[in-house]
Amino acid sequence: MKDHFGITHPGLTRDVNEDCFGIFPIGKYATLYAVCDGVGGCAAGERASALALSAFSDFILDQFSNMTAEEWGSMPLAQIKRIMRAAATDASHRVHTAAAQDPALMGMASTLVAALVTYNRAYVIHVGDSRLYTVTPQSVEKVTRDHSYIQYLIDVGRITKAQAKAMKIENYITQAIGAYDHVD
């Protein structure tokens, strides 16, 4: 039997916890782990993250329920990517639509990081700056790259990682679930 757990904390600067996570068994051969974090400074971050998690996980569970080990082993990577991207787009559409229908929610958005773990592989998707790490007794390594302005500056060679750590500017994300009707 696998042990699963999760914990969130609002951090040191916010009164409201805008994080939402879920651990979703998918039959006997897979588990979906997902974390959504409402975009700070925007409207209803806690609602955005809850809606994003619900929409994303519902889509994934609907697509992958009742699969056998053989089906998991033979499914092409391109098909899994297509489904995970479609789930993120569906979540973005649902958050964006909810915000458009209620002026109090205008601008709400969330990050997303998820791992679909099968009996022998992990498939990862992320939007924004929520991160996925691998942890072993020897190391902790970041798997995802932030979708952020600071990361963009590093990628194009304008600043180094050391310079980014020393910068005293806010890090703006360049993608978020719900910021637009779709995500790239």
Short mmCIF file of C-alpha atoms in Angstrom, two decimals:
data_model
loop_
_atom_site.label_atom_id
_atom_site.label_comp_id
_atom_site.label_asym_id
_atom_site.label_seq_id
_atom_site.Cartn_x
_atom_site.Cartn_y
_atom_site.Cartn_z
CA MET A 1 0.00 0.00 0.00
CA LYS A 2 1.30 3.43 -0.93
CA ASP A 3 1.38 6.28 1.56
CA HIS A 4 0.29 9.64 0.18
CA PHE A 5 0.09 12.97 1.93
CA GLY A 6 0.03 16.68 1.26
CA ILE A 7 0.16 19.88 3.26
CA THR A 8 -0.21 23.55 2.43
CA HIS A 9 0.47 26.79 4.26
CA PRO A 10 -0.54 30.36 3.38
CA GLY A 11 3.04 31.53 3.77
CA LEU A 12 4.31 34.49 5.71
CA THR A 13 2.70 37.33 3.74
CA ARG A 14 -0.92 36.23 3.16
CA ASP A 15 -3.86 35.62 5.46
CA VAL A 16 -5.71 33.35 3.02
CA ASN A 17 -4.31 30.05 1.77
CA GLU A 18 -4.79 30.02 -2.01
CA ASP A 19 -3.32 26.51 -2.44
CA CYS A 20 -5.38 23.49 -3.35
CA PHE A 21 -4.04 19.98 -3.87
CA GLY A 22 -5.37 16.54 -4.56
CA ILE A 23 -4.22 12.94 -4.69
CA PHE A 24 -6.46 10.93 -7.00
CA PRO A 25 -6.07 7.16 -7.46
CA ILE A 26 -6.89 6.11 -11.02
CA GLY A 27 -7.75 2.44 -10.90
CA LYS A 28 -5.03 0.09 -9.68
CA TYR A 29 -2.20 1.34 -11.87
CA ALA A 30 -1.98 5.12 -11.62
CA THR A 31 -2.32 8.09 -9.32
CA LEU A 32 -2.73 11.76 -10.19
CA TYR A 33 -1.01 14.26 -7.89
CA ALA A 34 -1.90 17.90 -8.53
CA VAL A 35 -1.30 21.27 -6.88
CA CYS A 36 -2.95 24.55 -7.84
CA ASP A 37 -2.04 27.90 -6.30
CA GLY A 38 -4.21 30.97 -6.77
CA VAL A 39 -2.32 33.85 -8.32
CA GLY A 40 -1.45 36.25 -5.52
CA GLY A 41 -2.74 39.77 -5.84
CA CYS A 42 -5.57 38.70 -8.14
CA ALA A 43 -9.22 38.24 -7.27
CA ALA A 44 -10.42 35.03 -5.58
CA GLY A 45 -7.20 33.04 -5.81
CA GLU A 46 -8.57 30.37 -3.49
CA ARG A 47 -11.63 29.92 -5.75
CA ALA A 48 -9.47 29.85 -8.87
CA SER A 49 -7.21 27.13 -7.48
CA ALA A 50 -10.14 25.00 -6.28
CA LEU A 51 -11.93 25.29 -9.64
CA ALA A 52 -8.72 24.63 -11.60
CA LEU A 53 -7.96 21.51 -9.54
CA SER A 54 -11.51 20.21 -9.86
CA ALA A 55 -11.69 20.78 -13.62
CA PHE A 56 -8.22 19.36 -14.30
CA SER A 57 -8.62 16.26 -12.13
CA ASP A 58 -12.17 15.52 -13.38
CA PHE A 59 -10.94 15.61 -16.98
CA ILE A 60 -7.98 13.31 -16.24
CA LEU A 61 -10.05 10.86 -14.21
CA ASP A 62 -12.69 10.72 -16.93
CA GLN A 63 -10.08 9.92 -19.59
CA PHE A 64 -7.99 7.35 -17.70
CA SER A 65 -10.40 5.48 -15.40
CA ASN A 66 -10.53 1.69 -15.66
CA MET A 67 -7.33 1.29 -17.70
CA THR A 68 -5.42 -1.99 -17.43
CA ALA A 69 -1.66 -2.31 -16.95
CA GLU A 70 -1.37 -3.33 -20.60
CA GLU A 71 -3.28 -0.25 -21.75
CA TRP A 72 -1.05 2.03 -19.64
CA GLY A 73 2.04 0.31 -21.04
CA SER A 74 0.92 0.57 -24.66
CA MET A 75 -0.54 4.09 -24.67
CA PRO A 76 1.62 6.38 -26.84
CA LEU A 77 3.29 9.30 -25.06
CA ALA A 78 1.72 11.67 -27.61
CA GLN A 79 -1.76 10.58 -26.53
CA ILE A 80 -1.00 11.10 -22.82
CA LYS A 81 0.45 14.56 -23.60
CA ARG A 82 -2.62 15.44 -25.65
CA ILE A 83 -4.97 14.44 -22.83
CA MET A 84 -3.00 16.27 -20.14
CA ARG A 85 -2.81 19.42 -22.27
CA ALA A 86 -6.53 19.20 -23.01
CA ALA A 87 -7.20 18.88 -19.26
CA ALA A 88 -5.16 22.03 -18.56
CA THR A 89 -6.96 23.89 -21.36
CA ASP A 90 -10.33 22.75 -20.02
CA ALA A 91 -9.39 23.96 -16.53
CA SER A 92 -8.25 27.31 -17.94
CA HIS A 93 -11.47 27.69 -19.90
CA ARG A 94 -13.60 26.92 -16.84
CA VAL A 95 -11.73 29.36 -14.56
CA HIS A 96 -11.73 32.06 -17.25
CA THR A 97 -15.46 31.59 -17.90
CA ALA A 98 -16.33 31.72 -14.19
CA ALA A 99 -14.37 34.97 -13.86
CA ALA A 100 -16.10 36.47 -16.90
CA GLN A 101 -19.54 35.71 -15.42
CA ASP A 102 -18.94 37.36 -12.04
CA PRO A 103 -17.31 40.81 -11.75
CA ALA A 104 -16.07 39.94 -8.24
CA LEU A 105 -13.99 37.13 -9.76
CA MET A 106 -12.56 39.09 -12.69
CA GLY A 107 -8.87 38.33 -13.13
CA MET A 108 -8.79 35.20 -11.00
CA ALA A 109 -6.17 32.67 -12.06
CA SER A 110 -4.15 29.77 -10.72
CA THR A 111 -0.94 27.91 -11.31
CA LEU A 112 -0.97 24.15 -11.85
CA VAL A 113 1.60 21.41 -11.45
CA ALA A 114 0.59 17.78 -11.78
CA ALA A 115 2.17 14.36 -12.08
CA LEU A 116 0.30 11.39 -13.47
CA VAL A 117 2.22 8.47 -11.98
CA THR A 118 1.71 4.99 -13.45
CA TYR A 119 3.25 1.75 -12.28
CA ASN A 120 6.47 2.56 -14.16
CA ARG A 121 6.40 6.23 -15.33
CA ALA A 122 5.52 9.76 -14.31
CA TYR A 123 4.02 12.28 -16.73
CA VAL A 124 4.29 15.93 -15.66
CA ILE A 125 2.47 19.08 -16.72
CA HIS A 126 2.73 22.56 -15.27
CA VAL A 127 1.48 26.09 -15.87
CA GLY A 128 2.94 29.04 -13.98
CA ASP A 129 5.53 28.89 -11.24
CA SER A 130 4.35 26.04 -9.03
CA ARG A 131 7.18 23.53 -9.12
CA LEU A 132 7.70 19.80 -9.16
CA TYR A 133 10.82 18.31 -7.57
CA THR A 134 12.26 14.81 -7.37
CA VAL A 135 13.50 13.98 -3.90
CA THR A 136 15.92 11.18 -3.07
CA PRO A 137 18.06 10.62 0.00
CA GLN A 138 20.95 12.13 -2.00
CA SER A 139 19.35 15.14 -3.66
CA VAL A 140 16.43 17.45 -4.36
CA GLU A 141 16.14 18.41 -8.02
CA LYS A 142 13.71 20.76 -9.73
CA VAL A 143 11.94 19.07 -12.65
CA THR A 144 9.89 21.98 -14.02
CA ARG A 145 10.93 25.42 -15.31
CA ASP A 146 8.93 28.40 -14.11
CA HIS A 147 6.72 30.21 -16.59
CA SER A 148 7.86 33.61 -15.31
CA TYR A 149 9.48 36.84 -16.39
CA ILE A 150 12.59 36.12 -14.30
CA GLN A 151 12.97 32.67 -15.90
CA TYR A 152 12.53 34.27 -19.32
CA LEU A 153 15.37 36.70 -18.56
CA ILE A 154 17.57 33.77 -17.54
CA ASP A 155 16.60 31.77 -20.65
CA VAL A 156 17.49 34.57 -23.06
CA GLY A 157 20.77 35.31 -21.29
CA ARG A 158 19.89 38.75 -19.92
CA ILE A 159 20.63 37.68 -16.32
CA THR A 160 22.24 34.72 -14.56
CA LYS A 161 20.60 32.52 -11.92
CA ALA A 162 22.77 34.21 -9.30
CA GLN A 163 21.64 37.66 -10.47
CA ALA A 164 18.00 36.51 -10.40
CA LYS A 165 18.33 35.47 -6.73
CA ALA A 166 19.73 38.90 -5.84
CA MET A 167 17.04 40.86 -7.71
CA LYS A 168 14.55 42.74 -5.56
CA ILE A 169 11.68 42.77 -8.06
CA GLU A 170 8.49 40.74 -8.01
CA ASN A 171 8.47 37.69 -10.20
CA TYR A 172 5.54 37.88 -12.62
CA ILE A 173 4.27 34.65 -14.13
CA THR A 174 3.80 34.48 -17.89
CA GLN A 175 1.16 31.73 -17.92
CA ALA A 176 -1.70 30.85 -15.60
CA ILE A 177 -4.82 28.70 -15.61
CA GLY A 178 -7.74 31.07 -16.18
CA ALA A 179 -5.75 34.11 -17.25
CA TYR A 180 -6.98 33.33 -20.76
CA ASP A 181 -9.50 30.92 -22.21
CA HIS A 182 -6.64 28.52 -23.07
CA VAL A 183 -3.03 27.83 -22.09
CA ASP A 184 0.03 27.14 -24.22
#
